[in-house]
XYZ file of C-alpha atoms in Angstrom:
754
model
C 34.477 37.675 -139.869
C 35.758 36.101 -136.635
C 39.484 36.416 -136.227
C 39.712 38.761 -139.201
C 41.380 42.115 -138.609
C 39.692 44.938 -140.507
C 41.877 47.627 -142.037
C 42.625 50.665 -139.881
C 40.707 53.029 -142.226
C 37.560 50.991 -141.628
C 37.911 51.326 -137.847
C 38.612 55.054 -138.157
C 35.524 55.354 -140.345
C 33.545 53.842 -137.458
C 34.654 56.710 -135.218
C 33.766 59.254 -137.887
C 30.297 57.722 -138.364
C 29.705 57.865 -134.603
C 30.815 61.484 -134.559
C 28.463 62.245 -137.436
C 25.557 60.593 -135.600
C 26.070 62.538 -132.383
C 27.067 65.821 -134.015
C 24.673 65.699 -136.979
C 22.465 68.540 -135.658
C 25.542 70.744 -135.432
C 26.869 69.702 -138.827
C 23.512 70.171 -140.563
C 21.778 72.964 -138.674
C 24.380 74.582 -136.441
C 22.736 73.228 -133.293
C 24.501 71.345 -130.569
C 23.227 67.810 -130.034
C 23.886 67.187 -126.357
C 23.149 68.699 -123.012
C 26.077 70.911 -122.076
C 25.351 71.000 -118.388
C 22.589 70.877 -115.839
C 21.505 74.526 -115.925
C 18.167 75.523 -117.371
C 17.882 77.373 -120.651
C 15.041 79.430 -119.214
C 17.368 80.799 -116.554
C 19.209 82.733 -119.252
C 16.181 84.086 -121.107
C 17.138 81.948 -124.111
C 14.012 81.227 -126.200
C 12.669 77.723 -125.834
C 14.296 77.023 -122.496
C 12.212 74.651 -120.427
C 11.529 75.222 -116.751
C 11.235 71.671 -115.515
C 10.966 71.109 -111.751
C 13.513 68.903 -110.079
C 12.554 65.248 -109.780
C 13.582 63.150 -106.796
C 16.151 65.755 -105.855
C 18.044 65.269 -109.121
C 18.653 67.676 -111.968
C 16.261 67.271 -114.917
C 17.594 66.367 -118.335
C 16.225 69.326 -120.246
C 19.239 69.634 -122.576
C 19.823 73.265 -121.835
C 22.397 74.948 -124.103
C 23.658 76.946 -121.137
C 27.318 76.172 -120.577
C 29.349 76.631 -117.450
C 32.704 76.740 -119.198
C 31.722 78.262 -122.534
C 31.778 81.793 -121.047
C 35.241 81.123 -119.623
C 36.411 80.103 -123.097
C 34.945 83.379 -124.378
C 36.947 85.290 -121.766
C 40.105 83.473 -122.866
C 39.358 84.239 -126.521
C 38.786 87.924 -125.758
C 42.072 88.234 -123.893
C 44.206 86.164 -126.273
C 42.923 88.058 -129.298
C 44.072 91.281 -127.629
C 47.501 89.859 -126.777
C 46.915 89.092 -123.079
C 46.478 86.021 -120.935
C 43.060 85.678 -119.248
C 44.308 86.419 -115.750
C 41.209 88.189 -114.399
C 37.460 87.891 -114.957
C 35.820 91.236 -114.138
C 32.319 90.142 -115.122
C 31.301 88.021 -112.139
C 31.561 88.145 -108.389
C 32.977 91.712 -108.234
C 35.902 90.287 -110.207
C 37.770 87.006 -109.754
C 41.055 85.395 -110.823
C 40.920 83.693 -114.215
C 43.999 81.610 -114.998
C 44.729 79.458 -111.981
C 41.117 79.307 -110.856
C 40.615 75.878 -112.400
C 38.120 77.121 -114.990
C 40.071 78.863 -117.787
C 42.376 76.964 -120.169
C 44.043 79.245 -122.733
C 46.554 76.560 -123.771
C 44.024 73.875 -124.760
C 44.654 72.908 -128.421
C 41.019 71.878 -128.857
C 39.931 75.465 -128.235
C 42.360 77.056 -130.686
C 39.701 77.194 -133.456
C 37.390 78.921 -130.988
C 40.037 81.436 -129.941
C 40.534 82.325 -133.595
C 36.798 82.617 -134.264
C 34.785 82.685 -131.002
C 31.391 81.376 -132.087
C 29.285 78.443 -130.857
C 30.085 76.533 -134.058
C 33.828 76.848 -133.462
C 33.381 75.749 -129.841
C 31.442 72.681 -130.922
C 34.086 71.958 -133.531
C 36.630 71.817 -130.712
C 34.448 69.321 -128.840
C 34.158 67.224 -132.005
C 37.935 67.237 -132.444
C 38.366 66.218 -128.799
C 35.967 63.292 -129.213
C 37.838 62.066 -132.283
C 41.198 62.603 -130.561
C 40.246 60.467 -127.566
C 38.790 57.810 -129.862
C 42.074 57.518 -131.759
C 43.930 57.268 -128.467
C 41.572 54.481 -127.409
C 42.365 52.614 -130.644
C 46.052 52.675 -129.761
C 45.552 51.729 -126.117
C 42.888 49.054 -126.584
C 44.921 47.596 -129.435
C 47.118 46.141 -126.693
C 44.204 43.946 -125.555
C 41.768 43.745 -128.487
C 41.749 43.240 -132.215
C 39.422 43.273 -135.154
C 35.982 44.808 -135.136
C 35.746 44.661 -131.345
C 38.634 47.143 -131.180
C 36.718 49.703 -133.231
C 33.616 49.159 -131.108
C 35.559 49.658 -127.860
C 37.236 52.851 -129.077
C 33.940 54.314 -130.252
C 32.193 53.308 -127.040
C 34.808 55.170 -125.004
C 34.715 58.270 -127.203
C 30.909 58.485 -127.182
C 29.863 56.920 -123.900
C 26.860 58.328 -121.989
C 29.038 60.045 -119.384
C 31.167 61.885 -121.949
C 28.139 62.933 -123.959
C 26.181 63.943 -120.903
C 28.847 66.344 -119.631
C 30.878 67.126 -122.737
C 30.707 70.840 -121.974
C 32.541 70.429 -118.652
C 36.291 70.862 -118.646
C 36.832 67.746 -116.540
C 35.642 65.800 -119.608
C 38.192 67.641 -121.751
C 40.905 66.343 -119.417
C 39.458 62.830 -119.821
C 40.151 62.946 -123.551
C 43.818 62.324 -122.732
C 43.251 59.211 -120.619
C 43.695 56.538 -123.343
C 46.755 58.323 -124.708
C 48.236 58.378 -121.216
C 47.578 54.649 -120.729
C 49.024 53.828 -124.139
C 52.127 55.892 -123.405
C 52.934 53.722 -120.384
C 53.073 50.660 -122.627
C 55.661 52.436 -124.763
C 57.597 53.896 -121.837
C 57.959 50.524 -120.116
C 58.511 48.369 -123.151
C 59.209 50.512 -126.177
C 62.794 51.560 -125.676
C 64.309 54.828 -124.528
C 62.605 57.085 -127.089
C 59.228 56.789 -125.367
C 60.349 57.098 -121.749
C 58.978 60.634 -121.345
C 55.703 60.280 -123.250
C 53.499 59.964 -120.112
C 54.633 63.415 -118.924
C 53.554 64.886 -122.264
C 50.045 63.442 -122.015
C 49.603 64.395 -118.359
C 50.491 67.934 -119.418
C 47.888 67.785 -122.168
C 45.227 66.800 -119.620
C 46.180 69.676 -117.299
C 46.299 72.210 -120.139
C 42.862 71.151 -121.384
C 40.801 70.407 -118.341
C 39.989 70.366 -114.694
C 43.077 70.106 -112.430
C 41.399 67.632 -110.088
C 40.443 65.383 -112.992
C 43.933 65.591 -114.454
C 45.507 64.722 -111.100
C 43.192 61.741 -110.725
C 44.007 60.548 -114.245
C 47.732 60.828 -113.540
C 47.410 58.879 -110.278
C 45.267 56.195 -111.920
C 47.710 55.863 -114.802
C 50.594 55.408 -112.333
C 48.724 52.491 -110.754
C 48.088 51.132 -114.232
C 51.821 51.413 -114.987
C 52.511 49.429 -111.819
C 50.158 46.697 -113.012
C 51.924 46.614 -116.396
C 55.282 46.225 -114.670
C 54.012 43.397 -112.458
C 52.565 41.295 -115.313
C 55.474 41.874 -117.709
C 57.802 38.880 -118.196
C 60.751 39.105 -115.848
C 63.274 39.010 -118.668
C 61.706 41.940 -120.571
C 60.536 44.300 -117.855
C 62.787 47.027 -116.426
C 64.239 46.376 -113.005
C 62.537 48.003 -110.026
C 64.961 50.956 -109.636
C 64.619 51.788 -113.344
C 60.838 51.508 -113.153
C 60.727 53.873 -110.174
C 63.075 56.241 -112.015
C 60.750 56.297 -115.034
C 57.754 57.084 -112.800
C 59.655 59.772 -110.912
C 61.120 61.448 -113.995
C 57.707 61.664 -115.656
C 56.188 63.041 -112.457
C 58.889 65.721 -112.122
C 58.617 66.723 -115.771
C 54.831 66.888 -115.510
C 55.123 69.224 -112.525
C 57.498 71.497 -114.427
C 55.460 71.525 -117.637
C 52.185 72.218 -115.803
C 53.548 74.944 -113.522
C 51.722 77.608 -115.533
C 48.484 76.189 -114.132
C 49.314 74.848 -110.685
C 51.490 77.718 -109.421
C 48.726 80.339 -109.952
C 46.221 77.875 -108.477
C 48.264 77.459 -105.298
C 48.633 81.231 -105.026
C 44.868 81.697 -105.301
C 44.177 78.935 -102.776
C 46.072 80.905 -100.118
C 43.534 83.730 -100.241
C 40.430 81.755 -101.195
C 37.885 79.456 -99.718
C 36.653 76.462 -101.687
C 33.302 74.796 -101.267
C 35.159 71.579 -102.117
C 37.325 71.850 -99.005
C 34.429 71.166 -96.654
C 31.197 69.279 -96.439
C 30.009 66.334 -98.469
C 31.285 67.573 -101.822
C 34.835 66.427 -101.089
C 33.545 62.881 -100.845
C 30.893 62.801 -103.563
C 30.225 59.180 -104.455
C 27.291 57.713 -106.301
C 25.244 55.065 -104.502
C 25.905 51.634 -105.970
C 22.288 51.345 -107.113
C 22.558 54.319 -109.470
C 24.643 52.134 -111.768
C 21.332 50.510 -112.713
C 19.133 53.604 -112.727
C 18.576 55.263 -116.143
C 18.032 58.579 -114.387
C 21.650 58.560 -113.218
C 24.791 59.919 -114.854
C 26.567 56.596 -114.247
C 23.803 54.371 -115.634
C 25.003 51.202 -117.366
C 22.449 49.334 -119.472
C 21.838 45.599 -119.040
C 23.553 44.639 -122.297
C 26.689 46.632 -121.531
C 26.768 45.174 -118.024
C 26.489 41.597 -119.327
C 29.121 42.136 -122.028
C 31.447 43.837 -119.534
C 31.094 40.925 -117.127
C 31.974 38.397 -119.824
C 34.812 40.581 -121.116
C 36.279 41.106 -117.631
C 36.444 37.354 -117.067
C 38.124 36.919 -120.467
C 40.691 39.650 -119.724
C 41.413 38.184 -116.323
C 42.314 34.780 -117.755
C 45.453 36.044 -119.480
C 48.326 37.559 -117.564
C 49.174 40.179 -120.182
C 45.598 41.541 -120.353
C 44.950 41.763 -116.615
C 46.155 45.394 -116.281
C 43.048 46.467 -118.225
C 40.990 45.406 -115.188
C 42.693 48.098 -113.107
C 40.476 50.702 -114.819
C 37.002 49.304 -113.983
C 38.183 48.422 -110.460
C 39.500 51.953 -109.862
C 36.409 53.484 -111.435
C 34.114 51.526 -109.135
C 36.172 52.465 -106.089
C 36.341 56.140 -107.012
C 32.827 56.753 -108.322
C 30.553 54.481 -106.295
C 29.822 53.953 -102.622
C 30.880 50.380 -101.989
C 30.383 48.628 -98.637
C 33.393 48.173 -96.335
C 35.709 50.103 -98.662
C 35.421 53.605 -97.265
C 39.019 53.787 -96.061
C 40.398 52.604 -99.386
C 38.184 55.071 -101.255
C 39.419 57.889 -99.017
C 43.047 56.998 -99.773
C 42.447 56.842 -103.526
C 40.697 60.223 -103.477
C 43.507 61.884 -101.480
C 41.472 62.001 -98.306
C 38.294 63.023 -100.083
C 39.891 66.063 -101.749
C 39.219 64.587 -105.184
C 35.444 64.098 -105.461
C 34.392 60.614 -106.480
C 32.435 61.958 -109.429
C 35.746 62.475 -111.247
C 36.159 58.701 -111.289
C 33.368 58.373 -113.848
C 35.731 58.649 -116.800
C 38.014 55.950 -115.394
C 34.974 53.747 -114.821
C 33.785 54.235 -118.398
C 37.235 53.576 -119.856
C 37.271 50.259 -118.021
C 33.719 49.443 -119.087
C 34.524 50.214 -122.722
C 37.484 47.839 -122.871
C 35.567 45.117 -120.992
C 32.503 45.430 -123.243
C 34.687 45.259 -126.351
C 36.457 42.212 -124.927
C 33.091 40.541 -124.390
C 32.150 41.255 -127.992
C 35.467 39.856 -129.203
C 34.902 36.619 -127.303
C 31.485 36.150 -128.919
C 32.856 36.825 -132.384
C 35.987 34.685 -132.153
C 35.259 31.792 -129.797
C 33.862 28.546 -131.145
C 31.917 25.684 -129.655
C 32.133 25.337 -125.880
C 34.011 28.613 -125.460
C 31.244 30.611 -127.113
C 28.542 28.819 -125.129
C 30.463 29.518 -121.928
C 30.574 33.215 -122.811
C 26.846 33.248 -123.541
C 26.156 31.573 -120.198
C 28.331 34.174 -118.499
C 26.383 36.949 -120.204
C 23.149 35.322 -119.091
C 24.471 35.264 -115.542
C 25.368 38.939 -115.934
C 21.803 39.755 -116.934
C 20.510 37.887 -113.877
C 22.938 39.760 -111.623
C 21.831 43.035 -113.223
C 18.166 42.234 -112.581
C 18.890 41.308 -108.966
C 20.751 44.547 -108.304
C 18.047 46.575 -110.039
C 15.361 44.947 -107.876
C 17.497 45.396 -104.766
C 17.662 49.082 -105.588
C 13.888 49.286 -105.864
C 13.538 52.207 -103.459
C 15.976 54.327 -105.490
C 13.821 53.723 -108.550
C 15.975 51.548 -110.808
C 13.261 49.075 -111.725
C 10.605 51.791 -111.811
C 12.606 53.818 -114.322
C 13.371 50.784 -116.458
C 9.763 49.605 -116.525
C 8.453 53.084 -117.199
C 10.687 53.286 -120.276
C 10.447 49.855 -121.902
C 12.565 50.921 -124.874
C 15.529 50.836 -122.461
C 15.028 47.075 -122.322
C 13.924 46.570 -125.930
C 16.943 48.458 -127.279
C 19.627 46.249 -125.627
C 17.550 43.128 -126.349
C 17.649 43.944 -130.059
C 21.379 44.671 -129.856
C 21.997 41.351 -128.104
C 19.974 39.446 -130.691
C 21.961 41.073 -133.500
C 25.238 40.326 -131.742
C 24.343 36.668 -131.261
C 23.372 36.572 -134.945
C 26.785 37.967 -135.873
C 28.465 35.319 -133.732
C 26.566 32.369 -135.239
C 26.045 33.536 -138.818
C 28.140 31.518 -141.228
C 27.679 33.645 -144.328
C 29.876 36.730 -144.380
C 27.276 39.277 -145.623
C 24.838 38.247 -142.898
C 27.666 38.195 -140.380
C 28.662 41.768 -141.240
C 25.070 43.024 -141.277
C 24.316 41.574 -137.830
C 27.482 43.007 -136.313
C 26.857 46.427 -137.847
C 23.322 46.431 -136.442
C 24.454 45.395 -132.962
C 27.329 47.919 -132.928
C 25.009 50.713 -134.036
C 22.519 49.884 -131.275
C 25.258 49.752 -128.638
C 26.925 52.977 -129.727
C 23.720 54.948 -130.184
C 22.352 53.745 -126.856
C 23.223 57.083 -125.167
C 20.763 58.835 -127.467
C 18.035 56.486 -126.295
C 18.953 56.747 -122.623
C 19.421 60.497 -122.483
C 16.562 61.404 -124.837
C 18.488 64.335 -126.296
C 16.527 67.180 -127.745
C 18.334 69.611 -130.019
C 17.956 73.156 -128.685
C 19.632 75.950 -130.576
C 23.110 76.716 -129.324
C 23.582 79.806 -131.441
C 21.705 81.999 -128.978
C 24.904 81.993 -126.953
C 26.879 83.825 -129.627
C 29.208 86.184 -127.751
C 29.409 88.441 -130.800
C 25.671 89.114 -130.543
C 24.022 91.475 -128.090
C 22.844 88.784 -125.733
C 19.408 87.726 -124.496
C 16.668 90.269 -123.779
C 17.771 90.451 -120.136
C 21.187 91.798 -121.060
C 19.921 94.003 -123.879
C 17.563 95.797 -121.541
C 20.225 96.142 -118.851
C 22.554 97.800 -121.343
C 19.825 100.185 -122.427
C 20.083 102.089 -119.152
C 22.398 105.029 -119.812
C 25.329 105.858 -117.611
C 25.582 102.369 -116.090
C 28.165 100.745 -118.336
C 30.600 100.304 -115.453
C 28.086 99.306 -112.795
C 26.952 95.854 -111.684
C 23.657 94.011 -111.607
C 22.176 91.379 -109.340
C 19.449 88.871 -110.132
C 17.035 87.911 -107.365
C 16.953 84.099 -107.145
C 13.430 84.223 -105.762
C 12.022 81.024 -104.281
C 13.905 78.816 -106.734
C 17.486 79.721 -107.531
C 17.375 77.927 -110.887
C 14.684 80.323 -112.116
C 16.883 83.382 -111.847
C 16.857 85.288 -115.093
C 20.602 85.479 -115.631
C 23.168 82.787 -114.917
C 26.298 84.392 -113.428
C 28.880 82.896 -115.776
C 26.928 84.072 -118.812
C 27.516 87.683 -117.816
C 31.002 87.151 -119.238
C 29.587 86.661 -122.745
C 27.971 90.049 -122.984
C 30.349 92.091 -120.800
C 27.705 92.552 -118.107
C 29.072 92.728 -114.569
C 27.366 90.494 -112.047
C 27.764 90.633 -108.281
C 27.086 86.877 -108.147
C 29.619 84.196 -108.925
C 29.799 80.565 -110.031
C 33.183 79.147 -109.120
C 34.762 76.462 -106.929
C 36.936 79.191 -105.388
C 35.733 82.329 -103.630
C 38.085 85.052 -102.456
C 37.930 85.026 -98.659
C 37.558 88.796 -98.539
C 34.525 88.619 -100.818
C 32.928 86.043 -98.541
C 33.524 88.335 -95.560
C 31.655 91.095 -97.380
C 28.776 88.672 -97.964
C 28.622 87.963 -94.242
C 28.889 91.648 -93.350
C 25.976 92.537 -95.618
C 23.742 90.148 -93.721
C 23.714 87.102 -95.979
C 24.642 83.499 -95.352
C 27.508 82.459 -97.642
C 27.158 79.432 -99.837
C 26.540 76.047 -98.212
C 29.259 73.453 -98.568
C 27.760 71.870 -101.681
C 27.187 74.942 -103.802
C 29.222 76.821 -106.401
C 27.038 79.936 -106.273
C 27.775 83.109 -104.319
C 24.340 84.680 -104.472
C 24.190 87.386 -101.779
C 20.888 85.935 -100.608
C 18.830 87.803 -98.020
C 20.780 91.055 -98.478
C 18.499 94.096 -98.149
C 18.324 95.733 -101.612
C 19.758 99.026 -100.408
C 22.928 97.329 -99.135
C 23.674 96.006 -102.619
C 24.764 99.554 -103.409
C 27.920 98.903 -101.380
C 28.978 96.443 -104.104
C 28.497 98.964 -106.885
C 25.209 97.303 -107.932
C 22.990 99.771 -109.727
C 20.184 97.466 -110.908
C 18.649 94.268 -109.651
C 16.532 91.898 -111.687
C 13.270 90.664 -110.210
C 11.190 87.922 -111.816
C 7.645 88.934 -112.657
C 6.363 85.357 -112.424
C 7.949 82.180 -111.167
C 7.550 80.168 -114.379
C 8.494 82.803 -116.923
C 11.667 84.499 -118.017
C 10.021 87.944 -117.718
C 11.488 90.323 -115.197
C 11.808 93.906 -114.087
C 15.062 95.812 -113.598
C 14.698 97.726 -110.351
C 17.102 100.536 -109.371
C 19.167 100.009 -106.228
C 18.932 102.896 -103.732
C 22.089 105.032 -103.491
C 24.480 102.758 -105.369
C 28.149 103.565 -104.918
C 30.002 104.264 -108.165
C 32.416 101.504 -109.090
C 35.188 104.126 -108.931
C 35.000 107.269 -106.756
C 37.131 109.660 -104.702
C 36.487 109.740 -100.941
C 37.973 112.110 -98.376
C 36.815 110.335 -95.216
C 38.654 107.296 -93.881
C 37.514 104.718 -91.322
C 40.857 103.167 -90.311
C 41.319 99.484 -89.485
C 44.486 97.796 -88.234
C 43.917 94.445 -89.956
C 41.398 92.359 -91.896
C 39.516 91.269 -88.778
C 38.978 94.854 -87.631
C 38.008 95.928 -91.159
C 35.431 93.156 -91.266
C 33.953 94.217 -87.934
C 33.755 97.863 -88.993
C 32.093 96.871 -92.259
C 29.432 94.928 -90.365
C 28.723 97.970 -88.220
C 28.706 100.521 -91.018
C 26.770 98.327 -93.495
C 23.831 98.204 -91.097
C 23.365 101.977 -91.504
C 23.769 102.160 -95.281
C 22.687 104.072 -97.406
C 23.373 106.584 -94.668
C 26.252 106.455 -92.213
C 29.975 106.872 -92.738
C 30.320 104.730 -95.885
C 28.237 107.185 -97.868
C 31.196 109.593 -98.076
C 34.089 107.512 -96.690
C 35.760 104.109 -96.955
C 37.180 101.606 -94.492
C 40.911 101.341 -95.216
C 42.894 98.472 -93.759
C 46.391 99.401 -92.614
C 45.701 103.158 -92.879
C 47.860 105.275 -90.542
C 46.988 108.729 -91.891
C 44.335 111.199 -90.742
C 40.648 110.296 -90.728
C 39.980 113.215 -93.092
C 42.051 113.332 -96.277
C 41.278 116.639 -97.951
C 37.800 118.058 -98.270
C 34.814 116.937 -100.277
C 34.365 119.154 -103.323
C 31.809 119.146 -106.093
C 34.678 119.288 -108.551
C 35.841 115.724 -107.806
C 35.704 113.832 -111.086
C 36.513 110.258 -112.125
C 36.685 109.399 -115.839
C 37.040 105.898 -117.277
C 39.805 105.622 -119.878
C 40.098 101.841 -120.094
C 38.146 99.009 -118.531
C 39.500 95.632 -119.633
C 39.968 92.300 -117.820
C 42.692 92.975 -115.276
C 43.476 96.415 -116.746
C 41.673 99.531 -115.460
C 42.786 103.068 -116.375
C 41.140 106.076 -114.721
C 41.618 109.832 -114.860
C 40.871 111.525 -111.538
C 40.562 115.211 -110.807
C 40.128 116.639 -107.326
C 40.468 120.045 -105.695
C 42.221 118.362 -102.732
C 43.924 115.079 -101.972
C 41.804 111.988 -101.342
C 41.537 108.232 -101.811
C 40.394 106.647 -105.062
C 38.250 103.593 -104.227
C 37.727 100.943 -106.912
C 34.983 98.432 -106.084
C 36.762 95.528 -107.757
C 37.748 92.541 -105.646
C 41.211 92.749 -104.151
C 43.504 89.792 -104.804
C 47.236 89.172 -104.678
C 48.682 90.425 -107.922
C 46.928 93.778 -108.288
C 49.354 96.668 -108.839
C 48.562 100.397 -108.980
C 50.402 103.397 -110.352
C 49.603 107.116 -110.124
C 51.011 108.998 -113.099
C 53.289 106.021 -113.752
C 54.694 105.828 -110.202
C 54.027 102.762 -108.044
C 51.374 103.398 -105.377
C 50.351 101.141 -102.466
C 46.890 99.569 -102.574
C 44.917 99.663 -99.327
C 42.181 97.043 -98.816
C 39.005 99.145 -98.920
C 35.676 98.141 -97.380
C 37.224 94.747 -96.515
C 37.383 93.420 -100.092
C 38.068 96.230 -102.561
C 40.943 98.601 -103.457
C 41.913 102.100 -102.418
C 44.812 104.283 -103.628
C 45.897 107.693 -102.350
C 45.714 110.434 -104.987
C 47.046 114.012 -104.682
C 44.996 117.039 -105.627
C 44.799 117.952 -109.275
C 44.554 115.925 -112.487
C 46.104 112.417 -112.426
C 45.985 109.069 -114.218
C 45.613 105.978 -112.042
C 46.354 102.568 -113.526
C 45.248 99.294 -111.889
C 46.777 96.169 -113.419
C 46.458 92.520 -112.363
C 49.889 90.905 -112.705
C 50.200 87.990 -110.245
C 53.804 86.942 -109.745
C 52.729 83.281 -109.577
C 51.674 83.416 -113.239
C 55.019 84.859 -114.256
C 56.828 82.198 -112.221
C 54.605 79.502 -113.715
C 55.296 80.653 -117.260
C 59.059 80.656 -116.743
C 58.970 77.293 -114.968
C 56.890 75.737 -117.728
C 59.201 77.216 -120.356
C 62.152 75.707 -118.516
C 60.295 72.390 -118.403
C 59.668 72.418 -122.162
C 63.307 73.187 -122.878
C 64.395 70.397 -120.545
C 61.848 68.024 -122.083
C 63.123 68.789 -125.572
C 66.776 68.291 -124.600
C 66.032 64.993 -122.837
C 63.953 63.743 -125.755
C 66.725 64.518 -128.248
C 69.250 62.804 -125.977
C 67.066 59.695 -125.657
C 66.509 59.520 -129.407
C 70.253 59.754 -130.056
C 70.955 57.079 -127.461
C 68.362 54.859 -129.096
C 69.937 55.312 -132.511
C 73.404 54.656 -131.142
C 72.205 51.484 -129.453
C 70.456 50.345 -132.623
C 73.556 50.913 -134.783
C 75.566 48.651 -132.514
């Protein structure tokens, strides 16, 4: 088998078999096979969810089907199916921007099946397609360095590595699916003629459209360094000159910026009025300790066999000039993802001053490991005599190095975890024995059988390491009524437009409802899970007597707020756990909750945001009495403190309540101010009977509009100008990209004809 190149269909079949192994529970029983994120199933009242305490300060691997980004995909599906873009999410945090917030991706092709039919099965199908897509890209990219059966093994290892499978439900992993395609495109752009010059911009755009902006930016930067390495090692006579190389980099960068404007322009607009937990504290510099590379309880764990093969493969790749660029990936991954001694300054530069958390370097690390491991396998299969023995000695040295590092990391638990789970050592030992058998077997059937056994053990290793259980994913069906928590909340009459709040109790992870999941069942939650919080909303949190989120936290929980003050947010019910270790709870009414929409006739004026914040602090302390019971704080108000008179005939009727689109009919005996307790953000517009009306910031974070006496229709619509500008800019970019591509193709044909 050594030196023989298997047919492409056989290698593709390897990817399909891997996909079948990891997605078999979904294919056979409609269950998802992997842990979607680190939240607990019990926190959503989903049957069978385990409540496992944290261990050593790390999240437990309980394979919860709760998804952080699945609800955002549901929001996108809801909006797209009604002919709108998902610009606003009204179901969490008193409302928050959608598109541009780094969490919603309506243009991702892998989610198109889900948008057409928003069910858990369709969502999982998109993840399956993404895994196969990235595996095919890895075949093309690794084909520049590998051949034969090792190529198929490397591609499959990248597509189904422990990191990807561990966090496949996160949108930063969806961006990672484009990494091998991006790397492959640089080979074509720098050496494949004019037709491929603009391919990198296309794949950067795919990463941005599909996944986390920080991940996509990191992938683009890493690929640019990789392109530089390709240019350096290319023969002088065949590589483009330096000005042309810089022009290729610059043109792809400019086109990427234009094509991705629909995401980054709204994001920049939101950043101006938001505060990010990633902008401060340790989260901006998240790096894994070096020892966690050898700890099975870590997300970056590398088994002893993979480490030994990667070490041998890296040496083999480094011996040849044309294969050395592949080593850029593991080197960058180590620098970005792990805390390495004496390299803090370099790590800070690579992560843009700590703005790109090191955890996003995990995909780059695993791409490098995959190609190095496959290279090590190729050496064993193809070398003969002294070369093979040298590779085996190098692998043996790698195992010794691994053991030394694991022992050195004794306090962090590497050795303890390995010894406590002996199958983690027996599994790679069996794979190594089979691989050595494949290398030394002379008879072809035995050779094939040994390689198949070793490849299967290597590729299925994540299942052994992660110990996946298969909880039902179908309980998250957005077309169903939701878990018992939501069903009971909706049973309370007259509260369809109100909000709820779940008491985190002594352990936040045991709260009965996870904020993002409120989106699935159209239940409004005063809490929020997001990397971005509107600054005005945070000011309200401070005014109500709570401490806003710490620097390393994506939750806005309104902790320590007296229950009666929750009424200022339009919260009508709060959930309280009956027992710490159960999903049973009581819905308690909030005293004197303000309606989400109401007419007030009293005004507490404030000149600016700072004065409005101070007045809110003062008035909130007296609620549910005081001025805010029948009035509102209006920022920028220059009119009288009394606008009309309070009448029993004041009436507010809901006509439409959609994401970013609220239509109300108001009727009052005298003029007043309509206050809508939805978060104020740049982009909200209001009309009264079709005529534009100014929006006053109300109670520091919400919206107020003057309404005359009588019967009127008030329309609130979220239409941020940055989204419109981003759409037009991206459209211009696609037109320009198409024209340039056609021109390059014609130039290539003309050059070929001569």
